[in-house]
Coordinates of C-alpha atoms in Angstrom, one line a residue:
Chain A
M222 CA -9.9 -47.2 -26.6
E223 CA -10.5 -49.3 -23.5
T224 CA -12.5 -47.0 -21.2
F225 CA -10.7 -44.0 -22.8
K226 CA -7.5 -44.7 -20.9
L227 CA -9.3 -43.7 -17.8
K228 CA -6.6 -44.7 -15.3
K229 CA -3.8 -43.0 -17.2
R230 CA -5.8 -39.8 -17.4
L231 CA -6.6 -39.9 -13.7
A232 CA -3.0 -40.5 -12.9
K233 CA -1.9 -37.5 -15.0
D234 CA -4.4 -35.4 -13.1
K235 CA -3.0 -36.5 -9.8
L236 CA 0.5 -35.8 -10.9
M237 CA -0.4 -32.3 -12.0
L238 CA -2.1 -31.6 -8.7
W239 CA 1.0 -32.8 -6.7
G240 CA 3.2 -30.7 -9.0
V241 CA 1.4 -27.4 -8.4
C242 CA 1.1 -28.1 -4.7
L243 CA 4.9 -28.8 -4.5
F244 CA 5.8 -25.6 -6.3
A245 CA 3.4 -23.5 -4.3
T246 CA 5.0 -24.8 -1.2
L247 CA 8.5 -24.2 -2.6
T248 CA 7.6 -20.6 -3.2
A249 CA 6.3 -20.1 0.4
V250 CA 9.5 -21.7 1.9
P251 CA 11.9 -18.8 1.3
L252 CA 9.4 -16.3 2.6
V253 CA 8.7 -18.2 5.8
A254 CA 12.4 -18.9 6.2
I255 CA 13.3 -15.2 5.9
L256 CA 10.5 -14.2 8.4
G257 CA 11.7 -16.9 10.7
E258 CA 15.4 -16.0 10.5
V259 CA 14.8 -12.3 11.2
F260 CA 12.3 -13.1 14.0
L261 CA 14.5 -15.6 15.8
R262 CA 17.6 -13.4 15.6
G263 CA 15.8 -10.1 16.2
Y264 CA 13.1 -10.6 18.9
D265 CA 15.4 -10.5 21.9
Q266 CA 17.0 -7.2 20.7
L267 CA 13.6 -5.4 20.9
S268 CA 13.1 -3.5 24.1
W269 CA 11.7 -0.2 25.1
S270 CA 15.0 1.6 24.8
F271 CA 15.5 0.1 21.4
F272 CA 12.7 2.4 20.2
T273 CA 13.4 5.4 22.3
E274 CA 17.2 5.8 22.2
P275 CA 19.4 6.8 19.2
T276 CA 22.2 4.7 17.8
P277 CA 25.2 4.3 20.2
T278 CA 28.6 5.5 19.0
A279 CA 31.0 2.7 18.0
Y280 CA 33.1 3.5 21.1
K281 CA 30.2 3.0 23.5
A282 CA 29.2 -0.2 21.8
M283 CA 32.7 -1.5 21.9
K284 CA 32.9 -0.8 25.6
A285 CA 29.7 -2.6 26.2
I286 CA 30.8 -5.6 24.2
E287 CA 34.1 -5.7 26.2
A288 CA 32.2 -5.6 29.5
G289 CA 29.9 -8.4 28.2
E290 CA 26.8 -6.2 28.4
P291 CA 24.2 -5.7 25.7
I292 CA 24.8 -2.8 23.4
P293 CA 23.1 0.4 24.7
G294 CA 20.8 2.5 22.6
G295 CA 18.5 1.7 19.7
I296 CA 17.2 3.0 16.4
A297 CA 15.0 5.9 17.5
N298 CA 16.9 8.3 15.2
G299 CA 16.1 6.0 12.2
I300 CA 12.5 5.7 13.2
V301 CA 12.1 9.4 13.5
G302 CA 13.9 10.0 10.2
T303 CA 11.8 7.3 8.4
M304 CA 8.6 8.7 9.7
L305 CA 9.5 12.3 8.9
M306 CA 10.6 11.7 5.4
L307 CA 7.8 9.2 4.7
G308 CA 5.2 11.6 6.1
M309 CA 6.4 14.5 3.9
A310 CA 6.6 12.3 0.8
T311 CA 3.1 10.9 1.5
I312 CA 1.5 14.3 2.1
V313 CA 2.7 15.5 -1.3
A314 CA 2.4 12.3 -3.2
V315 CA -1.2 11.5 -2.3
P316 CA -3.0 14.5 -3.7
I317 CA -0.8 14.7 -6.8
G318 CA -1.0 10.9 -7.4
I319 CA -4.8 10.9 -7.0
L320 CA -5.3 13.9 -9.3
C321 CA -3.1 12.3 -11.9
G322 CA -4.9 9.0 -11.5
V323 CA -8.3 10.7 -12.0
Y324 CA -7.0 12.3 -15.2
L325 CA -5.8 9.0 -16.6
A326 CA -9.0 7.2 -15.6
E327 CA -11.3 9.8 -17.1
N328 CA -9.3 10.5 -20.3
S329 CA -8.0 7.0 -21.1
K330 CA -8.5 7.5 -24.8
S331 CA -6.5 10.7 -25.2
R332 CA -3.0 10.5 -26.6
F333 CA -1.5 12.6 -23.9
A334 CA -3.0 10.4 -21.2
Q335 CA -1.6 7.3 -22.9
I336 CA 1.8 8.9 -22.9
V337 CA 1.6 9.9 -19.2
S338 CA 0.4 6.4 -18.4
Y339 CA 3.3 4.8 -20.2
L340 CA 5.7 7.2 -18.4
T341 CA 4.2 6.2 -15.1
D342 CA 5.0 2.6 -15.9
L343 CA 8.6 3.5 -16.7
L344 CA 8.9 5.5 -13.5
Q345 CA 7.7 2.5 -11.6
G346 CA 10.3 0.4 -13.2
T347 CA 13.2 2.9 -12.7
P348 CA 15.9 1.4 -10.4
S349 CA 15.8 3.2 -7.0
V350 CA 19.5 3.9 -7.1
I351 CA 19.0 5.9 -10.3
I352 CA 16.3 7.9 -8.7
G353 CA 18.6 8.5 -5.8
I354 CA 21.5 9.8 -7.9
V355 CA 19.2 12.1 -9.9
I356 CA 17.6 13.6 -6.8
Y357 CA 21.1 14.1 -5.5
I358 CA 21.9 16.3 -8.6
W359 CA 18.5 18.0 -8.4
V360 CA 18.1 18.7 -4.7
V361 CA 21.3 17.9 -2.6
V362 CA 23.7 19.8 -4.9
P363 CA 21.6 23.0 -5.1
M364 CA 20.8 22.9 -1.4
K365 CA 24.5 22.3 -0.7
G366 CA 23.9 19.4 1.6
Y367 CA 22.2 16.2 2.4
S368 CA 18.8 16.6 4.0
A369 CA 15.5 15.0 5.0
I370 CA 13.9 17.1 2.3
A371 CA 16.0 15.5 -0.4
G372 CA 15.3 12.1 1.0
S373 CA 11.6 12.7 1.0
V374 CA 11.7 13.9 -2.6
A375 CA 13.3 10.6 -3.6
L376 CA 10.6 8.7 -1.7
F377 CA 7.9 10.9 -3.2
V378 CA 9.1 10.1 -6.8
M379 CA 9.0 6.4 -6.0
M380 CA 5.5 6.5 -4.4
L381 CA 3.9 8.5 -7.1
P382 CA 3.5 5.9 -9.8
L383 CA 2.0 3.4 -7.3
I384 CA -0.6 5.9 -6.1
I385 CA -1.4 7.0 -9.7
R386 CA -1.9 3.4 -10.8
S387 CA -4.1 2.3 -7.9
T388 CA -6.3 5.4 -8.3
E389 CA -6.7 4.9 -12.0
E390 CA -7.4 1.2 -11.8
T391 CA -9.9 1.6 -9.0
L392 CA -11.8 4.4 -10.8
K393 CA -11.9 2.3 -13.9
I394 CA -13.6 -0.7 -12.3
L395 CA -16.4 1.4 -10.9
P396 CA -19.6 0.9 -12.9
A397 CA -20.2 3.6 -15.5
S398 CA -23.7 4.0 -14.2
L399 CA -22.4 5.5 -11.0
K400 CA -20.9 8.5 -12.9
E401 CA -23.9 8.8 -15.2
A402 CA -26.3 8.8 -12.2
G403 CA -24.3 11.6 -10.7
L404 CA -24.2 13.6 -13.9
A405 CA -27.9 12.9 -14.5
L406 CA -28.7 14.9 -11.3
G407 CA -27.0 17.9 -12.8
G408 CA -23.6 17.7 -11.1
N409 CA -20.6 18.8 -13.0
E410 CA -17.8 16.3 -13.6
A411 CA -15.6 17.6 -10.8
R412 CA -18.3 17.4 -8.2
V413 CA -19.4 13.9 -9.3
M414 CA -15.8 12.8 -9.1
L415 CA -15.3 14.3 -5.6
R416 CA -18.7 13.3 -4.1
V417 CA -19.5 10.1 -5.9
Q418 CA -16.7 8.4 -7.7
L419 CA -13.7 9.1 -5.4
P420 CA -15.6 8.1 -2.2
A421 CA -16.7 4.9 -3.9
A422 CA -13.1 4.3 -4.9
F423 CA -11.8 5.1 -1.4
G424 CA -10.9 1.6 -0.4
G425 CA -8.8 1.0 -3.5
V426 CA -7.1 4.3 -3.4
F427 CA -6.3 4.0 0.3
T428 CA -4.9 0.5 -0.2
G429 CA -2.7 1.9 -3.0
V430 CA -1.3 4.5 -0.6
L431 CA -0.6 1.9 2.1
L432 CA 1.2 -0.3 -0.4
A433 CA 3.1 2.6 -1.8
I434 CA 4.3 3.4 1.8
S435 CA 5.3 -0.2 2.4
R436 CA 7.1 -0.3 -0.9
V437 CA 9.3 2.7 -0.2
I438 CA 9.8 2.4 3.6
G439 CA 12.6 -0.2 3.0
E440 CA 14.3 1.8 0.3
T441 CA 18.0 2.2 1.1
A442 CA 19.8 3.2 -2.0
P443 CA 18.0 6.5 -2.8
L444 CA 18.4 7.6 0.8
M445 CA 22.2 7.0 0.7
F446 CA 22.4 9.8 -1.9
T447 CA 20.0 12.1 -0.3
A448 CA 19.4 11.7 3.5
L449 CA 22.9 10.3 4.2
G450 CA 22.2 9.3 7.8
C451 CA 22.8 10.8 11.3
S452 CA 23.3 9.3 14.7
L453 CA 21.2 11.9 16.5
I454 CA 17.4 12.0 16.8
R455 CA 16.7 15.0 14.6
W456 CA 13.5 16.7 13.6
S457 CA 14.8 19.4 11.3
I458 CA 14.2 18.8 7.6
D459 CA 17.2 20.6 6.2
K460 CA 19.8 18.5 7.8
P461 CA 21.1 15.0 7.1
I462 CA 18.8 12.5 8.8
S463 CA 18.8 8.8 9.5
A464 CA 16.3 6.1 8.4
V465 CA 15.8 2.5 9.5
P466 CA 17.0 0.8 6.3
L467 CA 20.1 3.1 6.3
L468 CA 20.8 2.0 9.9
I469 CA 20.7 -1.6 8.9
W470 CA 23.3 -0.9 6.3
E471 CA 25.4 1.1 8.8
F472 CA 25.2 -1.7 11.4
F473 CA 26.3 -4.2 8.9
N474 CA 29.4 -2.1 8.1
D475 CA 30.4 -1.5 11.8
P476 CA 31.6 -4.7 13.6
N477 CA 30.7 -3.2 17.0
L478 CA 27.1 -2.5 16.1
Q479 CA 26.2 -5.8 14.4
D480 CA 24.0 -6.9 17.2
L481 CA 21.5 -4.2 16.3
I482 CA 21.0 -5.4 12.7
W483 CA 18.3 -7.9 13.5
G484 CA 16.2 -5.8 15.8
A485 CA 16.1 -3.1 13.1
S486 CA 15.3 -5.6 10.4
L487 CA 12.5 -7.1 12.5
F488 CA 11.0 -3.7 13.2
L489 CA 11.0 -2.9 9.5
L490 CA 9.6 -6.2 8.5
L491 CA 6.8 -6.1 11.1
F492 CA 5.9 -2.6 10.1
I493 CA 5.6 -3.6 6.4
L494 CA 3.7 -6.7 7.3
M495 CA 1.2 -4.6 9.3
L496 CA 0.7 -2.2 6.4
N497 CA 0.1 -5.1 4.1
I498 CA -2.4 -6.7 6.4
L499 CA -4.2 -3.4 6.8
A500 CA -4.3 -2.9 3.1
K501 CA -5.7 -6.4 2.5
Y502 CA -8.3 -5.8 5.2
I503 CA -9.4 -2.5 3.6
K504 CA -9.5 -4.0 0.2
G505 CA -11.8 -6.6 1.5
T506 CA -14.2 -3.9 2.6
L507 CA -14.1 -2.2 -0.7
Y508 CA -17.4 -1.3 -2.2
Chain B
M276 CA -53.1 16.1 -33.0
E277 CA -55.1 18.5 -30.8
S278 CA -53.5 21.7 -29.8
I279 CA -51.5 20.7 -26.8
T280 CA -48.6 22.7 -25.3
P281 CA -45.8 20.2 -25.5
I282 CA -43.3 20.3 -22.7
L283 CA -40.8 18.3 -24.7
E284 CA -40.5 18.1 -28.5
F285 CA -38.3 16.0 -30.7
K286 CA -37.7 17.6 -34.1
K287 CA -35.9 15.5 -36.6
T288 CA -33.7 14.1 -33.8
C289 CA -30.9 11.9 -35.0
V290 CA -28.2 10.1 -32.9
S291 CA -25.2 8.4 -34.6
Y292 CA -22.5 6.3 -33.0
T293 CA -20.3 6.3 -36.1
K294 CA -20.5 8.1 -39.4
Q295 CA -22.2 5.1 -41.1
T296 CA -24.6 3.9 -38.4
M297 CA -27.5 6.0 -37.2
A298 CA -29.1 4.6 -34.0
V299 CA -32.0 7.1 -34.1
K300 CA -33.3 8.4 -37.4
Y301 CA -35.2 11.7 -37.7
V302 CA -37.5 11.2 -34.8
S303 CA -40.2 13.9 -34.5
A304 CA -42.7 13.9 -31.6
A305 CA -44.3 16.2 -29.1
I306 CA -44.7 15.1 -25.5
E307 CA -47.6 16.4 -23.6
K308 CA -47.1 17.9 -20.1
N309 CA -47.9 15.6 -17.2
S310 CA -48.3 12.6 -19.3
I311 CA -46.6 9.2 -19.3
T312 CA -45.2 8.3 -22.7
A313 CA -43.9 4.8 -23.2
I314 CA -41.2 4.1 -25.8
M315 CA -41.4 0.5 -27.0
G316 CA -39.6 -1.5 -29.6
P317 CA -37.3 -4.6 -30.0
S318 CA -33.8 -4.6 -28.6
G319 CA -31.4 -2.3 -30.4
C320 CA -34.1 -0.2 -31.9
G321 CA -32.8 3.0 -30.4
K322 CA -35.2 3.5 -27.5
S323 CA -32.6 4.1 -24.8
T324 CA -30.5 6.0 -27.2
L325 CA -33.3 8.4 -27.9
L326 CA -34.1 8.7 -24.1
R327 CA -30.4 9.4 -23.3
A328 CA -30.3 12.2 -25.9
V329 CA -32.8 14.2 -23.8
N330 CA -30.5 14.7 -20.8
L331 CA -27.4 15.0 -23.0
M332 CA -25.9 11.7 -21.7
H333 CA -24.4 11.3 -25.1
N334 CA -22.1 14.3 -24.5
L335 CA -20.0 12.0 -22.2
Y336 CA -18.9 9.9 -25.2
S337 CA -17.0 11.8 -27.8
N338 CA -17.9 9.4 -30.6
I339 CA -21.7 10.0 -30.4
R340 CA -23.4 12.7 -32.4
V341 CA -26.8 14.1 -31.8
D342 CA -28.4 16.2 -34.5
G343 CA -31.8 17.9 -35.1
E344 CA -33.5 19.6 -32.2
I345 CA -35.0 18.6 -28.8
L346 CA -37.0 21.4 -27.3
L347 CA -37.7 21.6 -23.6
N348 CA -40.4 24.3 -23.0
G349 CA -39.5 25.7 -26.4
E350 CA -35.7 25.9 -25.8
N351 CA -33.3 23.7 -27.7
I352 CA -31.6 21.3 -25.3
L353 CA -28.8 20.5 -27.6
S354 CA -27.5 24.1 -27.4
M355 CA -27.9 24.3 -23.6
E356 CA -25.3 23.6 -20.8
P357 CA -25.6 19.9 -19.9
I358 CA -25.6 20.6 -16.1
D359 CA -28.5 23.0 -16.7
V360 CA -30.5 20.5 -18.8
R361 CA -29.9 17.7 -16.4
R362 CA -31.2 19.6 -13.4
R363 CA -34.5 20.0 -15.2
V364 CA -34.6 16.5 -16.7
G365 CA -34.2 13.7 -14.2
M366 CA -33.2 10.2 -15.0
V367 CA -33.8 6.7 -13.5
F368 CA -31.6 3.9 -14.8
Q369 CA -32.3 0.3 -15.6
R370 CA -30.4 -0.9 -12.5
P371 CA -30.8 1.0 -9.3
T372 CA -27.9 3.3 -8.8
P373 CA -27.9 4.5 -5.2
F374 CA -24.6 6.1 -4.4
P375 CA -22.8 3.4 -2.4
T376 CA -21.0 5.7 0.1
M377 CA -24.0 7.8 1.0
S378 CA -26.8 7.1 3.5
I379 CA -30.4 7.0 2.4
Y380 CA -30.8 10.5 3.7
D381 CA -27.8 11.8 1.7
N382 CA -28.8 9.9 -1.4
V383 CA -32.1 11.8 -1.6
L384 CA -30.2 15.1 -1.2
A385 CA -27.4 14.1 -3.5
G386 CA -28.7 16.3 -6.3
F387 CA -28.3 19.4 -4.1
A388 CA -24.9 18.4 -3.0
L389 CA -23.8 17.8 -6.6
N390 CA -25.2 21.1 -7.7
G391 CA -23.5 22.9 -4.9
I392 CA -26.8 24.0 -3.3
R393 CA -26.7 24.4 0.4
L394 CA -29.9 23.7 2.4
S395 CA -30.6 24.3 6.1
K396 CA -31.2 21.3 8.3
V397 CA -35.0 22.0 8.3
E398 CA -35.1 22.2 4.5
K399 CA -33.1 19.0 4.3
D400 CA -35.4 17.1 6.6
A401 CA -38.5 18.4 4.8
T402 CA -37.1 17.5 1.4
V403 CA -36.1 14.0 2.4
E404 CA -39.5 13.4 4.0
R405 CA -41.5 14.8 1.1
C406 CA -39.5 12.9 -1.6
L407 CA -39.5 9.6 0.2
K408 CA -43.2 9.9 0.9
S409 CA -43.9 10.6 -2.8
V410 CA -42.2 7.4 -3.7
A411 CA -44.0 5.5 -0.8
L412 CA -40.7 4.6 0.8
W413 CA -40.9 6.9 3.9
D414 CA -42.7 4.4 6.2
E415 CA -40.2 1.7 5.3
V416 CA -37.0 3.6 5.8
K417 CA -37.8 6.5 8.2
D418 CA -36.0 4.8 11.1
V419 CA -32.9 3.8 9.1
L420 CA -32.2 7.1 7.2
N421 CA -28.6 7.0 8.2
K422 CA -28.0 3.5 6.8
K423 CA -26.4 3.1 3.4
G424 CA -28.9 3.0 0.5
T425 CA -27.3 -0.2 -0.8
F426 CA -28.8 -2.1 2.1
L427 CA -32.3 -1.7 0.6
S428 CA -34.0 -4.3 -1.6
G429 CA -33.8 -3.7 -5.4
G430 CA -37.3 -2.3 -5.5
Q431 CA -36.6 0.0 -2.6
Q432 CA -33.3 1.1 -4.1
Q433 CA -35.1 2.0 -7.4
R434 CA -37.7 4.0 -5.5
L435 CA -34.9 5.7 -3.6
C436 CA -33.4 6.7 -7.0
I437 CA -36.8 8.0 -8.2
A438 CA -37.0 10.1 -4.9
R439 CA -33.5 11.4 -5.6
A440 CA -34.4 12.5 -9.1
L441 CA -37.7 14.1 -7.8
A442 CA -35.9 16.0 -5.2
M443 CA -34.5 18.3 -7.9
K444 CA -38.1 19.0 -9.0
P445 CA -37.5 18.2 -12.7
D446 CA -39.9 19.0 -15.5
V447 CA -39.3 15.7 -17.2
L448 CA -38.4 12.3 -15.7
L449 CA -36.6 9.9 -18.0
M450 CA -36.9 6.2 -17.1
D451 CA -34.8 3.6 -18.9
E452 CA -36.5 0.3 -18.2
P453 CA -36.7 1.1 -14.5
T454 CA -38.4 -2.2 -13.6
S455 CA -36.6 -4.7 -15.7
A456 CA -34.3 -5.6 -12.8
L457 CA -37.2 -5.9 -10.4
D458 CA -39.6 -8.7 -9.3
P459 CA -43.3 -8.4 -10.2
I460 CA -44.4 -7.0 -6.8
A461 CA -41.7 -4.3 -6.8
T462 CA -42.7 -3.6 -10.4
K463 CA -46.3 -3.1 -9.5
H464 CA -45.3 -0.7 -6.7
I465 CA -43.3 1.4 -9.1
E466 CA -46.1 1.4 -11.7
E467 CA -48.6 2.6 -9.2
L468 CA -46.1 5.2 -8.1
L469 CA -45.6 6.5 -11.7
L470 CA -49.4 6.9 -12.2
E471 CA -49.4 9.0 -9.0
L472 CA -46.3 11.0 -10.0
Q473 CA -47.5 12.2 -13.4
K474 CA -49.4 14.9 -11.5
E475 CA -46.1 16.6 -10.8
V476 CA -43.8 15.5 -13.6
T477 CA -43.9 14.4 -17.3
I478 CA -42.6 10.9 -17.6
L479 CA -40.9 9.3 -20.6
I480 CA -40.4 5.6 -20.0
V481 CA -38.5 3.0 -22.1
T482 CA -40.0 -0.4 -21.6
H483 CA -39.7 -3.9 -23.0
N484 CA -42.9 -4.8 -21.2
M485 CA -46.0 -4.2 -23.4
G486 CA -48.3 -4.9 -20.5
Q487 CA -46.5 -2.2 -18.5
A488 CA -46.9 0.3 -21.4
M489 CA -50.6 -0.5 -21.6
R490 CA -51.1 -0.2 -17.8
I491 CA -49.4 3.1 -17.2
S492 CA -48.9 5.2 -20.4
S493 CA -51.4 7.5 -22.1
K494 CA -49.2 7.8 -25.2
S495 CA -46.9 5.3 -26.8
M496 CA -44.1 5.4 -29.3
F497 CA -43.1 2.3 -31.3
M498 CA -39.6 2.4 -32.6
Y499 CA -38.0 0.0 -35.1
L500 CA -34.4 0.1 -36.5
G501 CA -34.0 3.7 -35.2
E502 CA -37.2 5.1 -36.8
L503 CA -40.2 6.2 -34.9
V504 CA -42.8 4.0 -36.6
E505 CA -45.8 5.0 -34.7
Y506 CA -46.7 7.5 -32.0
G507 CA -50.2 8.0 -30.6
D508 CA -52.7 7.1 -27.8
T509 CA -51.6 3.9 -26.1
A510 CA -55.2 2.4 -26.1
K511 CA -55.6 3.1 -29.8
M512 CA -52.1 1.7 -30.7
F513 CA -52.8 -1.5 -28.9
S514 CA -56.3 -2.0 -30.3
E515 CA -55.7 -0.9 -33.9
P516 CA -52.1 -0.2 -34.8
A517 CA -51.7 1.9 -37.9
D518 CA -48.4 0.3 -39.1
E519 CA -47.9 -3.4 -40.0
R520 CA -44.6 -3.4 -38.1
T521 CA -46.3 -2.1 -34.9
K522 CA -48.9 -4.8 -35.3
A523 CA -46.2 -7.5 -35.8
Y524 CA -44.4 -6.4 -32.6
L525 CA -47.5 -6.1 -30.5
T526 CA -48.7 -9.5 -31.5
G527 CA -45.3 -11.0 -30.7
K528 CA -44.4 -11.8 -34.3
M529 CA -41.3 -9.5 -34.1
G530 CA -38.8 -8.6 -31.5

């Protein structure tokens, strides 16, 4: 019992500290390595025309490579497609997701709400490729063709559980006194929700929406079954359309276009990074 | 009791959380118009539970049952629409609850917004000024009306919440330990305010602070284990309590 084995205990403590530091660093390494790899390979491919011109044909690209010139064109078709489908999906998913989240937060004890809540979890865990194939059967087959609509339906289904969850969680952490104070003034529950609870939850809900967007913006598999891809810049929603992650896959499969992979990847990565930083910032200002 | 016209009357009011446990047992009492009535008692005696029965707050929780009658101007509250009752019975909570996303100005008017009542700009300005003046907050905040209510001190926030309740011109104002989260100076301000306010509204206040009950209330209720043990003039109750339990509580031997 000499000094309660002080030295040994202190040494164990040090060892533990070094251990957690080591593994924390090891976790950060792949992330930094991925960011670094994409940045180093991609940054010189970014130029104005990369964002304004559509994907070149394989023939044009091959000619350019033969002449020793950089590949012409860019990923504008993918950016337009991604924004179009993401926009449509968001516009529909936000109100539906918020209303569903409100229901789950306000009726957490009802049997039905518990079932819906469980199904939301399942939906969140459903592999995106399965969502893609189901939307193919539900939308692409009846519409007799791939389209931006079908793609946005797939993205909508993937965004929904994330928005529902974040709305529900944020509303649940608001103090009960806030709702009671609103009701004590004679408001009905709908008005108190719209005027008091949802505004107070805005930060959390908005963060959830941003994270949902950043979660699905890189989805490739469901779009292969639904949007298909297209080498033109297209604004119509009933025709096949391109998307940035689809382009990355196409560039990978076409030896002539491989130089565009890294620019497209970097663009996607930076966009997601930006959304995440914005989400973090808004969460910091949460009431 | 002399022949008063009670504005609020409890008739065998019971509140139960589960089938076995009754938090408020057969309380009967008549509350005089434009008076301040203090509800005292040790923790867990059912004071807040009784208070929250008056504006049907218990309706929010499906496991709570309220039985008996509570009459507001002769009409049984328990069979009225909650939103109708709550417009006529205001409430101030233990912790100040200004709405965090609203400015001071909008907080005062929140009751109108929540009831779907539209006011003209002139009416709005007049209401905000009248209500903030009646809680003696106007001079302190008149230049920062567009700031968030959450920037105010605790005492100011609580006065803002009182102003918000008064804006709806309620018949009865329920206060659930409104000063327990405040410092002594803020408490003194609120107490002076309540004495002033009883001209316009009947106040029912739950308090842990016996000194407070003595300073501001004309009538007092003493509750113990869900029962209304004693109800009468505050001065009389403090000088010669009728019940042994009241005496024990007031002399600090209980609670």
